[in-house]
Amino acid sequence: GTALGLVESPACRTNPGHCARVRYNAWRSEQIFAIWADVWGASRSRLKFVLSTQAVWADVTRDMLDGGTRGADMLGITAYMSPQGGVDSSYSPLTPSEVIDRFKAGAEGARGYMGAQKALAQENGLSVAVYEGGVGLVEAGAIESGEATGAVTELLMATGRSPEFKAAVSTWFAMIRQELGDQTSFGYFVDTGFWSKYGQWGMREYYDAATATSPAAAAVHEHIDALAGALSGCVKADSMGR
């Protein structure tokens, strides 16, 4: 990106190295979009080209889009749900109920950057897609270092299994729906995934875990069913008993 002069104009708001990377990503994406458009020809309208960013990085998104939308149709963002301020070893003495309170507060804390991303997309004539999102209960640094506080890992898993956690996840979905609207697609990561010190990314722990007794999964299906009445062609899941 630097060698191509992508950081020279307009001026970057963020670190020049990072700005160069995201603008190069957009520049290269335009070339890939062109290949797909050529192959699909008259059916191009069936494709949606996406430039992606992280939801918390509004200034990075602006830097990327200041370099041009590069033929994109959509701005892709993340929407991971986590407690306000993140999780660290100080969580050890907390209860699942206290973690849930912080998790709900995280939704309000995220409202600002979600709205900022939607505004940037609209300014540039793009719609929004959540290409990846979901519950992100993990101690800070655990993924990178492999080190975690055992008591915190157990606490987070207990929180995810708590029946009260369903309402907390629903709080996040309500905020996302308010800020991004009913037309925003949401790619949930992931349906089933083993929980550990590296996080609890699956909406259910095991493939045969019932939706009704998996709080995050129950919130997801409740959200889908709520959208069914708002969007044409959206089929009601009606799978809480699965």
mmCIF file of N, CA and C in Angstrom, residues 136-240:
data_model
loop_
_atom_site.group_PDB
_atom_site.id
_atom_site.type_symbol
_atom_site.label_atom_id
_atom_site.label_comp_id
_atom_site.label_asym_id
_atom_site.label_seq_id
_atom_site.Cartn_x
_atom_site.Cartn_y
_atom_site.Cartn_z
ATOM 1 N N GLY A 136 -18.467 -13.824 22.501
ATOM 2 C CA GLY A 136 -17.017 -13.899 22.610
ATOM 3 C C GLY A 136 -16.596 -13.809 24.069
ATOM 4 N N LEU A 137 -16.812 -14.867 24.821
ATOM 5 C CA LEU A 137 -16.409 -14.896 26.223
ATOM 6 C C LEU A 137 -15.052 -15.569 26.329
ATOM 7 N N VAL A 138 -14.013 -14.775 26.478
ATOM 8 C CA VAL A 138 -12.654 -15.300 26.554
ATOM 9 C C VAL A 138 -11.784 -14.293 27.311
ATOM 10 N N GLU A 139 -10.843 -14.806 28.079
ATOM 11 C CA GLU A 139 -9.938 -13.932 28.807
ATOM 12 C C GLU A 139 -8.970 -13.266 27.832
ATOM 13 N N ALA A 140 -8.727 -12.005 28.010
ATOM 14 C CA ALA A 140 -7.820 -11.258 27.137
ATOM 15 C C ALA A 140 -6.446 -11.920 27.098
ATOM 16 N N GLY A 141 -5.920 -12.120 25.882
ATOM 17 C CA GLY A 141 -4.589 -12.685 25.701
ATOM 18 C C GLY A 141 -4.529 -14.191 25.654
ATOM 19 N N ALA A 142 -5.620 -14.868 26.012
ATOM 20 C CA ALA A 142 -5.589 -16.338 26.067
ATOM 21 C C ALA A 142 -5.361 -16.958 24.693
ATOM 22 N N ILE A 143 -5.974 -16.403 23.678
ATOM 23 C CA ILE A 143 -5.839 -16.967 22.334
ATOM 24 C C ILE A 143 -4.404 -16.810 21.833
ATOM 25 N N GLU A 144 -3.834 -15.642 22.060
ATOM 26 C CA GLU A 144 -2.492 -15.374 21.546
ATOM 27 C C GLU A 144 -1.407 -16.144 22.311
ATOM 28 N N SER A 145 -1.541 -16.204 23.642
ATOM 29 C CA SER A 145 -0.482 -16.774 24.467
ATOM 30 C C SER A 145 -0.728 -18.206 24.917
ATOM 31 N N GLY A 146 -1.997 -18.623 24.891
ATOM 32 C CA GLY A 146 -2.340 -19.939 25.413
ATOM 33 C C GLY A 146 -2.392 -19.967 26.931
ATOM 34 N N GLU A 147 -2.240 -18.802 27.560
ATOM 35 C CA GLU A 147 -2.268 -18.719 29.009
ATOM 36 C C GLU A 147 -3.579 -18.096 29.473
ATOM 37 N N ALA A 148 -4.178 -18.705 30.498
ATOM 38 C CA ALA A 148 -5.437 -18.206 31.025
ATOM 39 C C ALA A 148 -5.538 -18.546 32.504
ATOM 40 N N THR A 149 -6.397 -17.817 33.187
ATOM 41 C CA THR A 149 -6.650 -18.060 34.600
ATOM 42 C C THR A 149 -7.736 -19.121 34.714
ATOM 43 N N GLY A 150 -7.392 -20.253 35.324
ATOM 44 C CA GLY A 150 -8.331 -21.368 35.382
ATOM 45 C C GLY A 150 -9.687 -20.998 35.945
ATOM 46 N N ALA A 151 -9.694 -20.205 37.028
ATOM 47 C CA ALA A 151 -10.956 -19.817 37.654
ATOM 48 C C ALA A 151 -11.801 -18.967 36.714
ATOM 49 N N VAL A 152 -11.148 -18.140 35.902
ATOM 50 C CA VAL A 152 -11.880 -17.298 34.952
ATOM 51 C C VAL A 152 -12.472 -18.150 33.839
ATOM 52 N N THR A 153 -11.709 -19.120 33.348
ATOM 53 C CA THR A 153 -12.218 -20.023 32.308
ATOM 54 C C THR A 153 -13.475 -20.729 32.791
ATOM 55 N N GLU A 154 -13.424 -21.278 34.007
ATOM 56 C CA GLU A 154 -14.581 -21.988 34.557
ATOM 57 C C GLU A 154 -15.757 -21.041 34.762
ATOM 58 N N LEU A 155 -15.470 -19.824 35.198
ATOM 59 C CA LEU A 155 -16.525 -18.828 35.412
ATOM 60 C C LEU A 155 -17.223 -18.487 34.098
ATOM 61 N N LEU A 156 -16.450 -18.270 33.049
ATOM 62 C CA LEU A 156 -17.047 -17.903 31.765
ATOM 63 C C LEU A 156 -17.903 -19.036 31.208
ATOM 64 N N MET A 157 -17.451 -20.274 31.387
ATOM 65 C CA MET A 157 -18.252 -21.402 30.908
ATOM 66 C C MET A 157 -19.536 -21.540 31.720
ATOM 67 N N ALA A 158 -19.445 -21.314 33.027
ATOM 68 C CA ALA A 158 -20.645 -21.347 33.863
ATOM 69 C C ALA A 158 -21.618 -20.246 33.452
ATOM 70 N N THR A 159 -21.070 -19.105 33.084
ATOM 71 C CA THR A 159 -21.915 -17.996 32.624
ATOM 72 C C THR A 159 -22.652 -18.377 31.354
ATOM 73 N N GLY A 160 -21.940 -18.980 30.408
ATOM 74 C CA GLY A 160 -22.562 -19.372 29.151
ATOM 75 C C GLY A 160 -23.629 -20.432 29.305
ATOM 76 N N ARG A 161 -23.541 -21.216 30.369
ATOM 77 C CA ARG A 161 -24.540 -22.263 30.618
ATOM 78 C C ARG A 161 -25.712 -21.756 31.452
ATOM 79 N N SER A 162 -25.566 -20.585 32.035
ATOM 80 C CA SER A 162 -26.608 -20.050 32.910
ATOM 81 C C SER A 162 -27.866 -19.686 32.118
ATOM 82 N N PRO A 163 -29.049 -20.112 32.571
ATOM 83 C CA PRO A 163 -30.284 -19.762 31.848
ATOM 84 C C PRO A 163 -30.454 -18.259 31.641
ATOM 85 N N GLU A 164 -29.929 -17.464 32.584
ATOM 86 C CA GLU A 164 -30.053 -16.004 32.480
ATOM 87 C C GLU A 164 -29.225 -15.428 31.336
ATOM 88 N N PHE A 165 -28.298 -16.221 30.818
ATOM 89 C CA PHE A 165 -27.431 -15.718 29.753
ATOM 90 C C PHE A 165 -28.213 -15.499 28.456
ATOM 91 N N LYS A 166 -29.288 -16.226 28.268
ATOM 92 C CA LYS A 166 -30.105 -16.061 27.059
ATOM 93 C C LYS A 166 -30.586 -14.615 26.914
ATOM 94 N N ALA A 167 -31.090 -14.039 27.981
ATOM 95 C CA ALA A 167 -31.571 -12.650 27.917
ATOM 96 C C ALA A 167 -30.434 -11.680 27.645
ATOM 97 N N ALA A 168 -29.242 -12.005 28.150
ATOM 98 C CA ALA A 168 -28.089 -11.125 27.918
ATOM 99 C C ALA A 168 -27.706 -11.112 26.444
ATOM 100 N N VAL A 169 -27.711 -12.279 25.809
ATOM 101 C CA VAL A 169 -27.418 -12.349 24.372
ATOM 102 C C VAL A 169 -28.510 -11.623 23.585
ATOM 103 N N SER A 170 -29.745 -11.772 24.021
ATOM 104 C CA SER A 170 -30.847 -11.075 23.356
ATOM 105 C C SER A 170 -30.689 -9.564 23.448
ATOM 106 N N THR A 171 -30.116 -9.078 24.546
ATOM 107 C CA THR A 171 -29.854 -7.644 24.690
ATOM 108 C C THR A 171 -28.917 -7.162 23.590
ATOM 109 N N TRP A 172 -27.897 -7.956 23.298
ATOM 110 C CA TRP A 172 -26.979 -7.607 22.212
ATOM 111 C C TRP A 172 -27.695 -7.616 20.868
ATOM 112 N N PHE A 173 -28.485 -8.637 20.605
ATOM 113 C CA PHE A 173 -29.190 -8.704 19.321
ATOM 114 C C PHE A 173 -30.138 -7.514 19.161
ATOM 115 N N ALA A 174 -30.804 -7.124 20.243
ATOM 116 C CA ALA A 174 -31.717 -5.980 20.164
ATOM 117 C C ALA A 174 -30.959 -4.712 19.803
ATOM 118 N N MET A 175 -29.779 -4.516 20.418
ATOM 119 C CA MET A 175 -28.974 -3.336 20.107
ATOM 120 C C MET A 175 -28.513 -3.357 18.652
ATOM 121 N N ILE A 176 -28.045 -4.507 18.187
ATOM 122 C CA ILE A 176 -27.567 -4.621 16.804
ATOM 123 C C ILE A 176 -28.705 -4.351 15.826
ATOM 124 N N ARG A 177 -29.874 -4.867 16.145
ATOM 125 C CA ARG A 177 -31.031 -4.638 15.266
ATOM 126 C C ARG A 177 -31.402 -3.154 15.238
ATOM 127 N N GLN A 178 -31.341 -2.495 16.390
ATOM 128 C CA GLN A 178 -31.658 -1.071 16.447
ATOM 129 C C GLN A 178 -30.657 -0.233 15.658
ATOM 130 N N GLU A 179 -29.377 -0.580 15.770
ATOM 131 C CA GLU A 179 -28.340 0.219 15.131
ATOM 132 C C GLU A 179 -28.158 -0.102 13.646
ATOM 133 N N LEU A 180 -28.300 -1.358 13.264
ATOM 134 C CA LEU A 180 -28.011 -1.763 11.885
ATOM 135 C C LEU A 180 -29.259 -2.051 11.058
ATOM 136 N N GLY A 181 -30.404 -2.262 11.698
ATOM 137 C CA GLY A 181 -31.640 -2.486 10.954
ATOM 138 C C GLY A 181 -31.890 -3.944 10.621
ATOM 139 N N ASP A 182 -33.102 -4.219 10.166
ATOM 140 C CA ASP A 182 -33.527 -5.591 9.882
ATOM 141 C C ASP A 182 -32.947 -6.154 8.587
ATOM 142 N N GLN A 183 -32.394 -5.296 7.728
ATOM 143 C CA GLN A 183 -31.896 -5.771 6.439
ATOM 144 C C GLN A 183 -30.440 -6.225 6.507
ATOM 145 N N THR A 184 -29.818 -6.141 7.675
ATOM 146 C CA THR A 184 -28.409 -6.513 7.815
ATOM 147 C C THR A 184 -28.269 -8.003 8.090
ATOM 148 N N SER A 185 -27.562 -8.703 7.224
ATOM 149 C CA SER A 185 -27.332 -10.129 7.435
ATOM 150 C C SER A 185 -26.321 -10.314 8.569
ATOM 151 N N PHE A 186 -26.422 -11.447 9.264
ATOM 152 C CA PHE A 186 -25.557 -11.711 10.419
ATOM 153 C C PHE A 186 -25.026 -13.133 10.311
ATOM 154 N N GLY A 187 -23.709 -13.261 10.132
ATOM 155 C CA GLY A 187 -23.078 -14.575 10.054
ATOM 156 C C GLY A 187 -22.587 -14.988 11.436
ATOM 157 N N TYR A 188 -23.340 -15.861 12.112
ATOM 158 C CA TYR A 188 -22.984 -16.233 13.482
ATOM 159 C C TYR A 188 -21.846 -17.243 13.474
ATOM 160 N N PHE A 189 -20.838 -16.974 14.319
ATOM 161 C CA PHE A 189 -19.694 -17.866 14.464
ATOM 162 C C PHE A 189 -19.704 -18.414 15.896
ATOM 163 N N VAL A 190 -20.020 -19.636 16.039
ATOM 164 C CA VAL A 190 -20.279 -20.727 15.136
ATOM 165 C C VAL A 190 -21.391 -21.529 15.809
ATOM 166 N N ASP A 191 -22.049 -22.451 15.106
ATOM 167 C CA ASP A 191 -23.165 -23.176 15.714
ATOM 168 C C ASP A 191 -22.710 -24.031 16.892
ATOM 169 N N THR A 192 -21.716 -24.884 16.662
ATOM 170 C CA THR A 192 -21.239 -25.787 17.708
ATOM 171 C C THR A 192 -19.732 -25.683 17.825
ATOM 172 N N GLY A 193 -19.235 -25.547 19.044
ATOM 173 C CA GLY A 193 -17.796 -25.464 19.241
ATOM 174 C C GLY A 193 -17.417 -25.782 20.678
ATOM 175 N N PHE A 194 -16.373 -26.553 20.858
ATOM 176 C CA PHE A 194 -15.932 -26.953 22.192
ATOM 177 C C PHE A 194 -15.467 -25.736 22.977
ATOM 178 N N TRP A 195 -15.951 -25.579 24.197
ATOM 179 C CA TRP A 195 -15.571 -24.448 25.040
ATOM 180 C C TRP A 195 -14.296 -24.766 25.801
ATOM 181 N N SER A 196 -13.414 -23.773 25.944
ATOM 182 C CA SER A 196 -12.146 -23.978 26.633
ATOM 183 C C SER A 196 -11.581 -22.626 27.051
ATOM 184 N N LYS A 197 -10.326 -22.612 27.482
ATOM 185 C CA LYS A 197 -9.676 -21.350 27.839
ATOM 186 C C LYS A 197 -9.540 -20.437 26.629
ATOM 187 N N TYR A 198 -9.668 -20.998 25.430
ATOM 188 C CA TYR A 198 -9.572 -20.202 24.209
ATOM 189 C C TYR A 198 -10.900 -19.551 23.838
ATOM 190 N N GLY A 199 -11.904 -19.714 24.678
ATOM 191 C CA GLY A 199 -13.183 -19.056 24.456
ATOM 192 C C GLY A 199 -14.322 -20.026 24.261
ATOM 193 N N GLN A 200 -15.511 -19.462 24.256
ATOM 194 C CA GLN A 200 -16.707 -20.257 23.966
ATOM 195 C C GLN A 200 -17.400 -19.633 22.760
ATOM 196 N N TRP A 201 -16.975 -20.093 21.603
ATOM 197 C CA TRP A 201 -17.441 -19.486 20.359
ATOM 198 C C TRP A 201 -18.687 -20.160 19.824
ATOM 199 N N GLY A 202 -18.907 -21.407 20.149
ATOM 200 C CA GLY A 202 -20.114 -22.078 19.676
ATOM 201 C C GLY A 202 -21.340 -21.632 20.452
ATOM 202 N N MET A 203 -22.461 -21.462 19.758
ATOM 203 C CA MET A 203 -23.682 -21.093 20.466
ATOM 204 C C MET A 203 -24.190 -22.271 21.309
ATOM 205 N N ARG A 204 -23.657 -23.471 21.018
ATOM 206 C CA ARG A 204 -23.913 -24.643 21.854
ATOM 207 C C ARG A 204 -22.593 -25.398 22.001
ATOM 208 N N GLU A 205 -22.452 -26.105 23.124
ATOM 209 C CA GLU A 205 -21.194 -26.798 23.395
ATOM 210 C C GLU A 205 -21.017 -28.061 22.569
ATOM 211 N N TYR A 206 -22.115 -28.777 22.360
ATOM 212 C CA TYR A 206 -22.049 -30.073 21.680
ATOM 213 C C TYR A 206 -23.092 -30.117 20.576
ATOM 214 N N TYR A 207 -22.814 -30.891 19.540
ATOM 215 C CA TYR A 207 -23.711 -30.893 18.376
ATOM 216 C C TYR A 207 -25.110 -31.361 18.732
ATOM 217 N N ASP A 208 -25.261 -32.216 19.761
ATOM 218 C CA ASP A 208 -26.580 -32.728 20.115
ATOM 219 C C ASP A 208 -27.191 -31.987 21.307
ATOM 220 N N ALA A 209 -26.599 -30.848 21.690
ATOM 221 C CA ALA A 209 -27.174 -30.050 22.783
ATOM 222 C C ALA A 209 -28.470 -29.393 22.311
ATOM 223 N N ALA A 210 -29.511 -29.509 23.093
ATOM 224 C CA ALA A 210 -30.806 -28.948 22.714
ATOM 225 C C ALA A 210 -30.757 -27.424 22.671
ATOM 226 N N THR A 211 -31.435 -26.848 21.698
ATOM 227 C CA THR A 211 -31.493 -25.391 21.587
ATOM 228 C C THR A 211 -32.082 -24.774 22.845
ATOM 229 N N ALA A 212 -33.157 -25.349 23.354
ATOM 230 C CA ALA A 212 -33.854 -24.772 24.495
ATOM 231 C C ALA A 212 -32.999 -24.712 25.745
ATOM 232 N N THR A 213 -32.018 -25.609 25.867
ATOM 233 C CA THR A 213 -31.161 -25.620 27.056
ATOM 234 C C THR A 213 -29.762 -25.064 26.765
ATOM 235 N N SER A 214 -29.585 -24.461 25.614
ATOM 236 C CA SER A 214 -28.340 -23.793 25.243
ATOM 237 C C SER A 214 -28.653 -22.295 25.143
ATOM 238 N N PRO A 215 -28.361 -21.519 26.174
ATOM 239 C CA PRO A 215 -28.818 -20.124 26.231
ATOM 240 C C PRO A 215 -28.508 -19.286 25.001
ATOM 241 N N ALA A 216 -27.275 -19.345 24.492
ATOM 242 C CA ALA A 216 -26.947 -18.536 23.320
ATOM 243 C C ALA A 216 -27.727 -19.003 22.099
ATOM 244 N N ALA A 217 -27.824 -20.317 21.917
ATOM 245 C CA ALA A 217 -28.580 -20.849 20.769
ATOM 246 C C ALA A 217 -30.046 -20.464 20.866
ATOM 247 N N ALA A 218 -30.592 -20.526 22.057
ATOM 248 C CA ALA A 218 -31.997 -20.147 22.236
ATOM 249 C C ALA A 218 -32.212 -18.679 21.878
ATOM 250 N N ALA A 219 -31.253 -17.811 22.244
ATOM 251 C CA ALA A 219 -31.358 -16.391 21.898
ATOM 252 C C ALA A 219 -31.269 -16.182 20.395
ATOM 253 N N VAL A 220 -30.394 -16.936 19.729
ATOM 254 C CA VAL A 220 -30.259 -16.828 18.275
ATOM 255 C C VAL A 220 -31.560 -17.202 17.592
ATOM 256 N N HIS A 221 -32.148 -18.335 17.987
ATOM 257 C CA HIS A 221 -33.384 -18.778 17.336
ATOM 258 C C HIS A 221 -34.554 -17.850 17.653
ATOM 259 N N GLU A 222 -34.576 -17.302 18.849
ATOM 260 C CA GLU A 222 -35.600 -16.328 19.191
ATOM 261 C C GLU A 222 -35.463 -15.082 18.323
ATOM 262 N N HIS A 223 -34.221 -14.671 18.079
ATOM 263 C CA HIS A 223 -33.967 -13.508 17.223
ATOM 264 C C HIS A 223 -34.407 -13.788 15.786
ATOM 265 N N ILE A 224 -34.095 -14.966 15.285
ATOM 266 C CA ILE A 224 -34.509 -15.333 13.925
ATOM 267 C C ILE A 224 -36.028 -15.313 13.812
ATOM 268 N N ASP A 225 -36.708 -15.873 14.812
ATOM 269 C CA ASP A 225 -38.168 -15.906 14.770
ATOM 270 C C ASP A 225 -38.763 -14.504 14.856
ATOM 271 N N ALA A 226 -38.094 -13.604 15.584
ATOM 272 C CA ALA A 226 -38.571 -12.221 15.659
ATOM 273 C C ALA A 226 -38.453 -11.541 14.298
ATOM 274 N N LEU A 227 -37.395 -11.854 13.558
ATOM 275 C CA LEU A 227 -37.208 -11.271 12.237
ATOM 276 C C LEU A 227 -38.188 -11.837 11.214
ATOM 277 N N ALA A 228 -38.668 -13.048 11.479
ATOM 278 C CA ALA A 228 -39.543 -13.704 10.503
ATOM 279 C C ALA A 228 -40.772 -12.862 10.185
ATOM 280 N N GLY A 229 -41.275 -12.161 11.199
ATOM 281 C CA GLY A 229 -42.457 -11.340 10.956
ATOM 282 C C GLY A 229 -42.133 -9.999 10.336
ATOM 283 N N ALA A 230 -40.841 -9.637 10.291
ATOM 284 C CA ALA A 230 -40.446 -8.329 9.779
ATOM 285 C C ALA A 230 -39.918 -8.376 8.353
ATOM 286 N N LEU A 231 -39.484 -9.553 7.901
ATOM 287 C CA LEU A 231 -38.870 -9.668 6.579
ATOM 288 C C LEU A 231 -39.610 -10.674 5.711
ATOM 289 N N SER A 232 -39.915 -10.265 4.502
ATOM 290 C CA SER A 232 -40.557 -11.190 3.576
ATOM 291 C C SER A 232 -39.561 -12.278 3.198
ATOM 292 N N GLY A 233 -40.037 -13.500 3.133
ATOM 293 C CA GLY A 233 -39.184 -14.604 2.759
ATOM 294 C C GLY A 233 -38.364 -15.171 3.891
ATOM 295 N N CYS A 234 -38.493 -14.605 5.085
ATOM 296 C CA CYS A 234 -37.760 -15.118 6.246
ATOM 297 C C CYS A 234 -38.606 -16.181 6.920
ATOM 298 N N VAL A 235 -38.094 -17.392 6.989
ATOM 299 C CA VAL A 235 -38.861 -18.518 7.502
ATOM 300 C C VAL A 235 -38.660 -18.651 8.999
ATOM 301 N N LYS A 236 -39.736 -18.801 9.728
ATOM 302 C CA LYS A 236 -39.646 -18.965 11.172
ATOM 303 C C LYS A 236 -38.963 -20.287 11.511
ATOM 304 N N ALA A 237 -37.926 -20.191 12.332
ATOM 305 C CA ALA A 237 -37.153 -21.394 12.666
ATOM 306 C C ALA A 237 -37.964 -22.390 13.457
ATOM 307 N N ASP A 238 -38.683 -21.906 14.473
ATOM 308 C CA ASP A 238 -39.535 -22.754 15.306
ATOM 309 C C ASP A 238 -38.811 -24.024 15.735
ATOM 310 N N SER A 239 -37.573 -23.869 16.217
ATOM 311 C CA SER A 239 -36.768 -25.049 16.523
ATOM 312 C C SER A 239 -36.282 -25.051 17.962
ATOM 313 N N MET A 240 -36.987 -24.373 18.846
ATOM 314 C CA MET A 240 -36.544 -24.288 20.228
ATOM 315 C C MET A 240 -36.504 -25.648 20.914
#
